[in-house]
Amino acid sequence: MASTRARRRAFFASTAVLLLLVIFQVSGGIASGLRSTGGLIVSPFAWAINSVARPIGHVFSGALNYSEVVAQNKQLRYQLGQARLKLNERDAIERQLRDLSKAQDVPFLGSLPTITAQVNESSPTNFVASVGINKGISEGVLVGMPVVGNGGLIGRIVATTLHGSTIQLLTDASSSVGCTFGDGKTDAIVSGRGLNHALSVSSITLKASLAPGTVFSTNGLQGGLFPLGIPVAKVTSVSLTPGATTYDLRLKPAADLHHLAYVTIVAWEPGT
Amino acid sequence: MSLWVARVTVASIVLAALQVTVFSSVRVAGIVLMIIWLFTLIVGLHGGTPPALLAGFVTGSLFDAHVSTPFGLFTAVGLLIGFVAGQLGREGIGDFKAAVWWMPAMIGAAVGFFAPVVVVLGGMLVGNFTLWHGDLGGSMVVNAVAFGLLIQPLALVVRRLVGEVEGYRW
């Protein structure tokens, strides 16, 4: 009798769990609301824990890596100088490109409004490659908007709350981006394979010219998911299998996804 | 509202906050320790099914709010761990007081090993076939070892946090 009751209970519990999963998956709207509520509940506790844990962590890492910090500081100063120099040169080129893009009626990243956000959460699990930022619906961030920074495409917004959003990184296994390279005549799909894995790319025939260092950038297709010309990935190695008709490529993201502090959200609504 | 409900709920919120702030940054061999699962397991072995289901639900749903996996996936896994832990605790198999000393560690290792698989299978159930890419093997091994080692010390902390919840077993 008791075992029948236990079995019944187990059956109802598992059915409820299954229903819960399906309902939440089907109803994206409810899920978004629940995410916001969950975020609101956790955020004061997370803030309190961060206030205590961060300074302690900084003390330890500062004490252990002081010489590395000094070396990094020197390197950063040098890079800042170089970047300033390039910025001055780039202004003129950008202006020219903007004028050309306007004349051709092609959306150009430099002409699109952007929102700067701070990364406040690294991927909370290994199952997805994502990061959290401190800007959300109230600041004009919408699901689907591309996110750039650190030298290239970082990913896109997949969930938003009132004052926070989740970015699905380029390396996430469910991420894929339409790209082009070189003269722009060949299109390819660059996909993620998990946080610590190289990117994969759809077959590219040997007719196309490719070498290590070639940069893949968004092709503006895929129903306009991403604007044209954002650097996505860089070829790290090219190998040819005898008899094969396609390249065997290794790609890494153009942006450094491991050291994200600030990111730029491009106010680009897919399909526009 | 019973006192244990309030204590388990507050402890679960704190654990969820710890998980998304501290444990998502402190990784072992690049793997995130899912401390919320271990917490739910300990609550179940210590206090029975209802507190464990509550812990699994609260930690899981709050964690779901922070990840881009299908919403409800970690809630479902939390409920499942809570139910299994509660039943094992009720039978006295994993009860910290009644069972042999190494039994909770073995149960912890088993839960740490299989819970990531349940996440992946749950994802497949709702059409997400990409979750296994996220270092599934590493997650299984690291969580199994960590759960096995941490279950006894963490049980002392959890007992302090949630108090005595004996008598609420199904």
mmCIF file of N, CA and C in Angstrom, chain A residues 6 9-10 13-14 17-18 20-22 24-25 30-32 34-39 41-43 45-47 49-50 53 121-130 158-159 161 166-168 172-174 192-197, chain B residues 10 13-14 16-22 24-25 27 30-32 34 37 57 61-76 79-80 83 87 90 116 119-120 122 125-126 128 130-131 133-136 139 170:
data_model
loop_
_atom_site.group_PDB
_atom_site.id
_atom_site.type_symbol
_atom_site.label_atom_id
_atom_site.label_comp_id
_atom_site.label_asym_id
_atom_site.label_seq_id
_atom_site.Cartn_x
_atom_site.Cartn_y
_atom_site.Cartn_z
ATOM 1 N N ALA A 6 3.790 5.708 -2.703
ATOM 2 C CA ALA A 6 5.070 6.336 -3.037
ATOM 3 C C ALA A 6 5.251 6.413 -4.547
ATOM 4 N N ARG A 9 3.050 9.083 -5.907
ATOM 5 C CA ARG A 9 3.634 10.386 -5.590
ATOM 6 C C ARG A 9 4.782 10.706 -6.557
ATOM 7 N N ALA A 10 5.615 9.695 -6.784
ATOM 8 C CA ALA A 10 6.747 9.881 -7.694
ATOM 9 C C ALA A 10 6.256 10.193 -9.092
ATOM 10 N N ALA A 13 4.905 13.720 -9.165
ATOM 11 C CA ALA A 13 6.018 14.674 -9.053
ATOM 12 C C ALA A 13 6.731 14.812 -10.389
ATOM 13 N N SER A 14 7.012 13.657 -11.038
ATOM 14 C CA SER A 14 7.746 13.736 -12.308
ATOM 15 C C SER A 14 6.871 14.357 -13.400
ATOM 16 N N VAL A 17 6.941 18.056 -12.902
ATOM 17 C CA VAL A 17 8.237 18.603 -13.335
ATOM 18 C C VAL A 17 8.264 18.740 -14.855
ATOM 19 N N LEU A 18 7.799 17.700 -15.523
ATOM 20 C CA LEU A 18 7.771 17.685 -16.989
ATOM 21 C C LEU A 18 6.890 18.810 -17.524
ATOM 22 N N LEU A 20 6.013 21.531 -16.000
ATOM 23 C CA LEU A 20 6.656 22.802 -15.663
ATOM 24 C C LEU A 20 7.658 23.190 -16.747
ATOM 25 N N LEU A 21 8.481 22.198 -17.120
ATOM 26 C CA LEU A 21 9.500 22.427 -18.144
ATOM 27 C C LEU A 21 8.873 22.852 -19.468
ATOM 28 N N VAL A 22 7.853 22.086 -19.889
ATOM 29 C CA VAL A 22 7.241 22.340 -21.195
ATOM 30 C C VAL A 22 6.552 23.710 -21.195
ATOM 31 N N PHE A 24 7.136 26.375 -19.337
ATOM 32 C CA PHE A 24 8.103 27.475 -19.323
ATOM 33 C C PHE A 24 8.792 27.624 -20.671
ATOM 34 N N GLN A 25 9.037 26.496 -21.331
ATOM 35 C CA GLN A 25 9.725 26.561 -22.620
ATOM 36 C C GLN A 25 8.819 27.185 -23.670
ATOM 37 N N ILE A 30 6.146 34.402 -20.064
ATOM 38 C CA ILE A 30 6.103 34.129 -18.628
ATOM 39 C C ILE A 30 7.526 33.964 -18.112
ATOM 40 N N ALA A 31 8.327 33.240 -18.910
ATOM 41 C CA ALA A 31 9.722 32.981 -18.489
ATOM 42 C C ALA A 31 10.467 34.285 -18.280
ATOM 43 N N SER A 32 10.245 35.250 -19.179
ATOM 44 C CA SER A 32 10.941 36.527 -19.054
ATOM 45 C C SER A 32 10.543 37.226 -17.759
ATOM 46 N N LEU A 34 9.372 35.785 -15.042
ATOM 47 C CA LEU A 34 9.903 35.032 -13.907
ATOM 48 C C LEU A 34 11.391 35.278 -13.724
ATOM 49 N N ARG A 35 12.090 35.424 -14.851
ATOM 50 C CA ARG A 35 13.524 35.744 -14.778
ATOM 51 C C ARG A 35 13.727 37.070 -14.047
ATOM 52 N N SER A 36 12.896 38.074 -14.425
ATOM 53 C CA SER A 36 13.011 39.382 -13.781
ATOM 54 C C SER A 36 12.761 39.258 -12.290
ATOM 55 N N THR A 37 11.699 38.499 -11.921
ATOM 56 C CA THR A 37 11.360 38.349 -10.502
ATOM 57 C C THR A 37 12.505 37.655 -9.762
ATOM 58 N N GLY A 38 13.027 36.576 -10.368
ATOM 59 C CA GLY A 38 14.136 35.838 -9.755
ATOM 60 C C GLY A 38 15.344 36.736 -9.564
ATOM 61 N N GLY A 39 15.624 37.546 -10.587
ATOM 62 C CA GLY A 39 16.747 38.472 -10.514
ATOM 63 C C GLY A 39 16.562 39.474 -9.379
ATOM 64 N N ILE A 41 14.828 39.056 -6.638
ATOM 65 C CA ILE A 41 14.965 38.399 -5.326
ATOM 66 C C ILE A 41 16.435 38.190 -4.990
ATOM 67 N N VAL A 42 17.185 37.708 -5.979
ATOM 68 C CA VAL A 42 18.583 37.347 -5.716
ATOM 69 C C VAL A 42 19.491 38.577 -5.596
ATOM 70 N N SER A 43 19.169 39.642 -6.373
ATOM 71 C CA SER A 43 20.120 40.754 -6.483
ATOM 72 C C SER A 43 20.543 41.381 -5.145
ATOM 73 N N PHE A 45 20.846 39.978 -2.218
ATOM 74 C CA PHE A 45 21.731 38.993 -1.566
ATOM 75 C C PHE A 45 23.049 38.915 -2.333
ATOM 76 N N ALA A 46 22.953 38.900 -3.661
ATOM 77 C CA ALA A 46 24.163 38.817 -4.489
ATOM 78 C C ALA A 46 25.027 40.051 -4.268
ATOM 79 N N TRP A 47 24.359 41.218 -4.150
ATOM 80 C CA TRP A 47 25.088 42.462 -3.925
ATOM 81 C C TRP A 47 25.838 42.386 -2.587
ATOM 82 N N ILE A 49 26.755 39.696 -0.902
ATOM 83 C CA ILE A 49 27.843 38.701 -0.974
ATOM 84 C C ILE A 49 29.027 39.266 -1.757
ATOM 85 N N ASN A 50 28.707 39.949 -2.871
ATOM 86 C CA ASN A 50 29.767 40.554 -3.687
ATOM 87 C C ASN A 50 30.548 41.593 -2.906
ATOM 88 N N ALA A 53 32.754 39.475 -0.630
ATOM 89 C CA ALA A 53 33.685 38.542 -1.282
ATOM 90 C C ALA A 53 34.694 39.239 -2.199
ATOM 91 N N GLU A 121 28.558 39.545 -14.389
ATOM 92 C CA GLU A 121 28.342 38.141 -14.042
ATOM 93 C C GLU A 121 28.981 37.263 -15.104
ATOM 94 N N SER A 122 29.866 36.363 -14.686
ATOM 95 C CA SER A 122 30.400 35.421 -15.675
ATOM 96 C C SER A 122 29.412 34.266 -15.811
ATOM 97 N N SER A 123 29.659 33.414 -16.779
ATOM 98 C CA SER A 123 28.724 32.321 -17.053
ATOM 99 C C SER A 123 28.480 31.500 -15.775
ATOM 100 N N PRO A 124 27.237 31.457 -15.274
ATOM 101 C CA PRO A 124 26.997 30.775 -13.999
ATOM 102 C C PRO A 124 27.036 29.254 -14.107
ATOM 103 N N THR A 125 27.132 28.732 -15.289
ATOM 104 C CA THR A 125 27.162 27.284 -15.457
ATOM 105 C C THR A 125 28.008 26.911 -16.658
ATOM 106 N N ASN A 126 28.420 25.661 -16.718
ATOM 107 C CA ASN A 126 29.223 25.213 -17.858
ATOM 108 C C ASN A 126 28.365 24.858 -19.070
ATOM 109 N N PHE A 127 27.055 24.744 -18.838
ATOM 110 C CA PHE A 127 26.198 24.255 -19.918
ATOM 111 C C PHE A 127 25.964 25.280 -21.023
ATOM 112 N N VAL A 128 26.117 26.551 -20.680
ATOM 113 C CA VAL A 128 25.969 27.592 -21.699
ATOM 114 C C VAL A 128 27.123 28.575 -21.560
ATOM 115 N N ALA A 129 27.488 29.208 -22.681
ATOM 116 C CA ALA A 129 28.515 30.245 -22.639
ATOM 117 C C ALA A 129 27.797 31.586 -22.670
ATOM 118 N N SER A 130 27.687 32.210 -21.511
ATOM 119 C CA SER A 130 26.965 33.478 -21.444
ATOM 120 C C SER A 130 27.577 34.363 -20.371
ATOM 121 N N VAL A 158 20.153 37.489 -25.217
ATOM 122 C CA VAL A 158 19.149 36.421 -25.285
ATOM 123 C C VAL A 158 18.090 36.536 -24.192
ATOM 124 N N ALA A 159 18.365 37.313 -23.165
ATOM 125 C CA ALA A 159 17.348 37.498 -22.121
ATOM 126 C C ALA A 159 17.549 38.865 -21.489
ATOM 127 N N THR A 161 16.114 41.632 -18.312
ATOM 128 C CA THR A 161 15.277 41.969 -17.173
ATOM 129 C C THR A 161 15.244 43.489 -17.125
ATOM 130 N N THR A 166 21.278 39.098 -20.386
ATOM 131 C CA THR A 166 22.195 37.975 -20.568
ATOM 132 C C THR A 166 22.657 37.959 -22.012
ATOM 133 N N ILE A 167 23.973 37.863 -22.182
ATOM 134 C CA ILE A 167 24.540 37.780 -23.537
ATOM 135 C C ILE A 167 24.912 36.334 -23.805
ATOM 136 N N GLN A 168 24.422 35.810 -24.906
ATOM 137 C CA GLN A 168 24.871 34.487 -25.349
ATOM 138 C C GLN A 168 26.164 34.712 -26.120
ATOM 139 N N ASP A 172 29.038 29.899 -27.538
ATOM 140 C CA ASP A 172 27.984 29.004 -27.074
ATOM 141 C C ASP A 172 27.610 28.014 -28.188
ATOM 142 N N ALA A 173 27.334 26.803 -27.788
ATOM 143 C CA ALA A 173 27.080 25.749 -28.790
ATOM 144 C C ALA A 173 25.839 26.015 -29.639
ATOM 145 N N SER A 174 24.937 26.869 -29.169
ATOM 146 C CA SER A 174 23.742 27.130 -29.982
ATOM 147 C C SER A 174 23.868 28.447 -30.758
ATOM 148 N N GLY A 192 29.532 28.234 -32.563
ATOM 149 C CA GLY A 192 30.236 27.964 -31.313
ATOM 150 C C GLY A 192 30.199 26.485 -30.986
ATOM 151 N N ARG A 193 31.163 26.046 -30.155
ATOM 152 C CA ARG A 193 31.192 24.632 -29.740
ATOM 153 C C ARG A 193 31.396 24.511 -28.236
ATOM 154 N N GLY A 194 31.096 25.568 -27.522
ATOM 155 C CA GLY A 194 31.301 25.556 -26.072
ATOM 156 C C GLY A 194 32.370 26.544 -25.669
ATOM 157 N N LEU A 195 32.313 26.968 -24.406
ATOM 158 C CA LEU A 195 33.132 28.079 -23.910
ATOM 159 C C LEU A 195 34.628 27.933 -24.178
ATOM 160 N N ASN A 196 35.185 26.769 -23.931
ATOM 161 C CA ASN A 196 36.637 26.626 -24.043
ATOM 162 C C ASN A 196 37.071 25.907 -25.321
ATOM 163 N N HIS A 197 36.219 25.917 -26.309
ATOM 164 C CA HIS A 197 36.547 25.224 -27.561
ATOM 165 C C HIS A 197 36.655 26.214 -28.718
ATOM 166 N N VAL B 10 14.994 31.202 3.080
ATOM 167 C CA VAL B 10 16.052 32.222 3.173
ATOM 168 C C VAL B 10 17.419 31.601 2.870
ATOM 169 N N ILE B 13 17.799 31.127 -0.821
ATOM 170 C CA ILE B 13 18.069 32.378 -1.559
ATOM 171 C C ILE B 13 19.543 32.764 -1.397
ATOM 172 N N VAL B 14 20.052 32.627 -0.181
ATOM 173 C CA VAL B 14 21.464 32.960 0.069
ATOM 174 C C VAL B 14 22.369 32.041 -0.752
ATOM 175 N N ALA B 16 21.621 30.467 -3.524
ATOM 176 C CA ALA B 16 21.496 30.799 -4.955
ATOM 177 C C ALA B 16 22.354 32.028 -5.266
ATOM 178 N N ALA B 17 22.328 33.007 -4.348
ATOM 179 C CA ALA B 17 23.138 34.221 -4.552
ATOM 180 C C ALA B 17 24.626 33.870 -4.528
ATOM 181 N N LEU B 18 25.022 32.997 -3.600
ATOM 182 C CA LEU B 18 26.415 32.541 -3.543
ATOM 183 C C LEU B 18 26.808 31.832 -4.835
ATOM 184 N N GLN B 19 25.894 31.023 -5.337
ATOM 185 C CA GLN B 19 26.176 30.251 -6.560
ATOM 186 C C GLN B 19 26.459 31.179 -7.737
ATOM 187 N N VAL B 20 25.608 32.201 -7.910
ATOM 188 C CA VAL B 20 25.773 33.058 -9.098
ATOM 189 C C VAL B 20 26.874 34.108 -8.926
ATOM 190 N N THR B 21 27.257 34.405 -7.683
ATOM 191 C CA THR B 21 28.309 35.418 -7.511
ATOM 192 C C THR B 21 29.681 34.775 -7.305
ATOM 193 N N VAL B 22 29.789 33.917 -6.308
ATOM 194 C CA VAL B 22 31.101 33.358 -5.953
ATOM 195 C C VAL B 22 31.433 32.105 -6.766
ATOM 196 N N SER B 24 30.299 30.875 -9.503
ATOM 197 C CA SER B 24 30.413 30.937 -10.962
ATOM 198 C C SER B 24 31.788 31.484 -11.355
ATOM 199 N N SER B 25 32.463 32.161 -10.429
ATOM 200 C CA SER B 25 33.803 32.686 -10.725
ATOM 201 C C SER B 25 34.894 31.727 -10.259
ATOM 202 N N ARG B 27 36.201 28.470 -10.173
ATOM 203 C CA ARG B 27 35.962 27.209 -10.875
ATOM 204 C C ARG B 27 37.068 26.212 -10.571
ATOM 205 N N GLY B 30 38.135 24.718 -14.513
ATOM 206 C CA GLY B 30 37.218 25.347 -15.466
ATOM 207 C C GLY B 30 35.763 24.945 -15.295
ATOM 208 N N ILE B 31 35.487 24.167 -14.269
ATOM 209 C CA ILE B 31 34.118 23.657 -14.067
ATOM 210 C C ILE B 31 33.459 24.373 -12.888
ATOM 211 N N VAL B 32 32.204 24.773 -13.083
ATOM 212 C CA VAL B 32 31.449 25.420 -12.008
ATOM 213 C C VAL B 32 30.921 24.359 -11.041
ATOM 214 N N MET B 34 28.313 23.070 -8.659
ATOM 215 C CA MET B 34 26.890 23.381 -8.472
ATOM 216 C C MET B 34 26.519 23.169 -7.006
ATOM 217 N N TRP B 37 22.915 22.290 -5.849
ATOM 218 C CA TRP B 37 22.481 20.882 -5.877
ATOM 219 C C TRP B 37 22.917 20.173 -4.597
ATOM 220 N N PHE B 57 13.369 23.781 -5.346
ATOM 221 C CA PHE B 57 12.547 24.698 -6.141
ATOM 222 C C PHE B 57 13.104 26.123 -6.075
ATOM 223 N N SER B 61 14.864 27.735 -9.274
ATOM 224 C CA SER B 61 14.174 28.793 -10.023
ATOM 225 C C SER B 61 14.983 30.093 -10.005
ATOM 226 N N LEU B 62 15.645 30.371 -8.893
ATOM 227 C CA LEU B 62 16.470 31.587 -8.853
ATOM 228 C C LEU B 62 17.682 31.447 -9.769
ATOM 229 N N PHE B 63 18.224 30.236 -9.837
ATOM 230 C CA PHE B 63 19.359 30.005 -10.742
ATOM 231 C C PHE B 63 18.899 30.104 -12.203
ATOM 232 N N ASP B 64 17.691 29.583 -12.458
ATOM 233 C CA ASP B 64 17.128 29.683 -13.811
ATOM 234 C C ASP B 64 17.029 31.133 -14.277
ATOM 235 N N ALA B 65 16.786 32.039 -13.300
ATOM 236 C CA ALA B 65 16.652 33.454 -13.649
ATOM 237 C C ALA B 65 17.970 34.029 -14.157
ATOM 238 N N HIS B 66 19.076 33.347 -13.889
ATOM 239 C CA HIS B 66 20.378 33.884 -14.249
ATOM 240 C C HIS B 66 21.044 33.188 -15.430
ATOM 241 N N VAL B 67 20.464 32.136 -15.923
ATOM 242 C CA VAL B 67 21.105 31.434 -17.039
ATOM 243 C C VAL B 67 20.199 31.427 -18.260
ATOM 244 N N SER B 68 20.818 31.214 -19.408
ATOM 245 C CA SER B 68 20.030 31.260 -20.641
ATOM 246 C C SER B 68 19.606 29.873 -21.106
ATOM 247 N N THR B 69 19.688 28.889 -20.221
ATOM 248 C CA THR B 69 19.148 27.561 -20.553
ATOM 249 C C THR B 69 17.617 27.654 -20.508
ATOM 250 N N PRO B 70 16.887 26.661 -21.050
ATOM 251 C CA PRO B 70 15.424 26.740 -20.996
ATOM 252 C C PRO B 70 14.945 26.995 -19.563
ATOM 253 N N PHE B 71 14.082 27.997 -19.406
ATOM 254 C CA PHE B 71 13.642 28.355 -18.060
ATOM 255 C C PHE B 71 12.878 27.187 -17.436
ATOM 256 N N GLY B 72 13.245 26.842 -16.238
ATOM 257 C CA GLY B 72 12.581 25.736 -15.542
ATOM 258 C C GLY B 72 13.441 24.495 -15.473
ATOM 259 N N LEU B 73 14.514 24.476 -16.262
ATOM 260 C CA LEU B 73 15.364 23.281 -16.312
ATOM 261 C C LEU B 73 16.028 23.015 -14.961
ATOM 262 N N PHE B 74 16.627 24.040 -14.384
ATOM 263 C CA PHE B 74 17.308 23.849 -13.095
ATOM 264 C C PHE B 74 16.304 23.701 -11.948
ATOM 265 N N THR B 75 15.108 24.268 -12.137
ATOM 266 C CA THR B 75 14.044 24.060 -11.145
ATOM 267 C C THR B 75 13.678 22.585 -11.130
ATOM 268 N N ALA B 76 13.513 22.036 -12.321
ATOM 269 C CA ALA B 76 13.133 20.621 -12.434
ATOM 270 C C ALA B 76 14.216 19.719 -11.846
ATOM 271 N N LEU B 79 14.147 19.987 -8.074
ATOM 272 C CA LEU B 79 13.022 19.224 -7.502
ATOM 273 C C LEU B 79 13.326 17.731 -7.503
ATOM 274 N N LEU B 80 13.931 17.284 -8.589
ATOM 275 C CA LEU B 80 14.253 15.861 -8.698
ATOM 276 C C LEU B 80 15.280 15.444 -7.640
ATOM 277 N N PHE B 83 13.625 15.422 -4.265
ATOM 278 C CA PHE B 83 12.752 14.263 -4.066
ATOM 279 C C PHE B 83 13.574 13.008 -3.766
ATOM 280 N N GLN B 87 13.711 11.018 -0.160
ATOM 281 C CA GLN B 87 13.341 9.594 -0.060
ATOM 282 C C GLN B 87 14.486 8.772 0.546
ATOM 283 N N ARG B 90 14.593 9.488 4.179
ATOM 284 C CA ARG B 90 13.472 8.858 4.881
ATOM 285 C C ARG B 90 13.735 7.375 5.113
ATOM 286 N N PRO B 116 24.464 16.509 -13.824
ATOM 287 C CA PRO B 116 24.705 17.169 -15.115
ATOM 288 C C PRO B 116 24.078 16.420 -16.298
ATOM 289 N N VAL B 119 20.513 17.366 -16.482
ATOM 290 C CA VAL B 119 20.346 18.690 -17.103
ATOM 291 C C VAL B 119 20.353 18.550 -18.628
ATOM 292 N N VAL B 120 21.320 17.798 -19.115
ATOM 293 C CA VAL B 120 21.448 17.622 -20.575
ATOM 294 C C VAL B 120 20.206 16.905 -21.134
ATOM 295 N N GLY B 122 17.229 16.786 -19.754
ATOM 296 C CA GLY B 122 16.099 17.714 -19.619
ATOM 297 C C GLY B 122 16.094 18.722 -20.754
ATOM 298 N N LEU B 125 14.793 17.166 -23.828
ATOM 299 C CA LEU B 125 13.342 16.976 -23.720
ATOM 300 C C LEU B 125 12.582 18.188 -24.253
ATOM 301 N N VAL B 126 13.180 19.370 -24.089
ATOM 302 C CA VAL B 126 12.503 20.583 -24.565
ATOM 303 C C VAL B 126 13.182 21.152 -25.817
ATOM 304 N N ASN B 128 16.501 21.400 -26.705
ATOM 305 C CA ASN B 128 17.839 22.004 -26.716
ATOM 306 C C ASN B 128 18.882 20.883 -26.705
ATOM 307 N N THR B 130 22.125 21.204 -27.372
ATOM 308 C CA THR B 130 23.504 21.718 -27.361
ATOM 309 C C THR B 130 24.148 21.709 -25.972
ATOM 310 N N LEU B 131 23.383 21.379 -24.939
ATOM 311 C CA LEU B 131 23.916 21.521 -23.576
ATOM 312 C C LEU B 131 25.087 20.577 -23.290
ATOM 313 N N HIS B 133 27.602 20.093 -24.947
ATOM 314 C CA HIS B 133 28.879 20.693 -25.362
ATOM 315 C C HIS B 133 29.604 21.326 -24.182
ATOM 316 N N GLY B 134 28.836 21.732 -23.162
ATOM 317 C CA GLY B 134 29.437 22.473 -22.053
ATOM 318 C C GLY B 134 30.217 21.610 -21.091
ATOM 319 N N ASP B 135 31.227 20.918 -21.556
ATOM 320 C CA ASP B 135 32.103 20.104 -20.712
ATOM 321 C C ASP B 135 31.327 19.144 -19.824
ATOM 322 N N LEU B 136 30.449 18.368 -20.419
ATOM 323 C CA LEU B 136 29.599 17.453 -19.638
ATOM 324 C C LEU B 136 30.443 16.481 -18.814
ATOM 325 N N SER B 139 32.093 18.264 -15.946
ATOM 326 C CA SER B 139 31.095 18.625 -14.930
ATOM 327 C C SER B 139 30.741 17.418 -14.073
ATOM 328 N N TRP B 170 8.030 12.735 4.439
ATOM 329 C CA TRP B 170 6.873 12.073 3.843
ATOM 330 C C TRP B 170 7.026 10.584 4.046
#
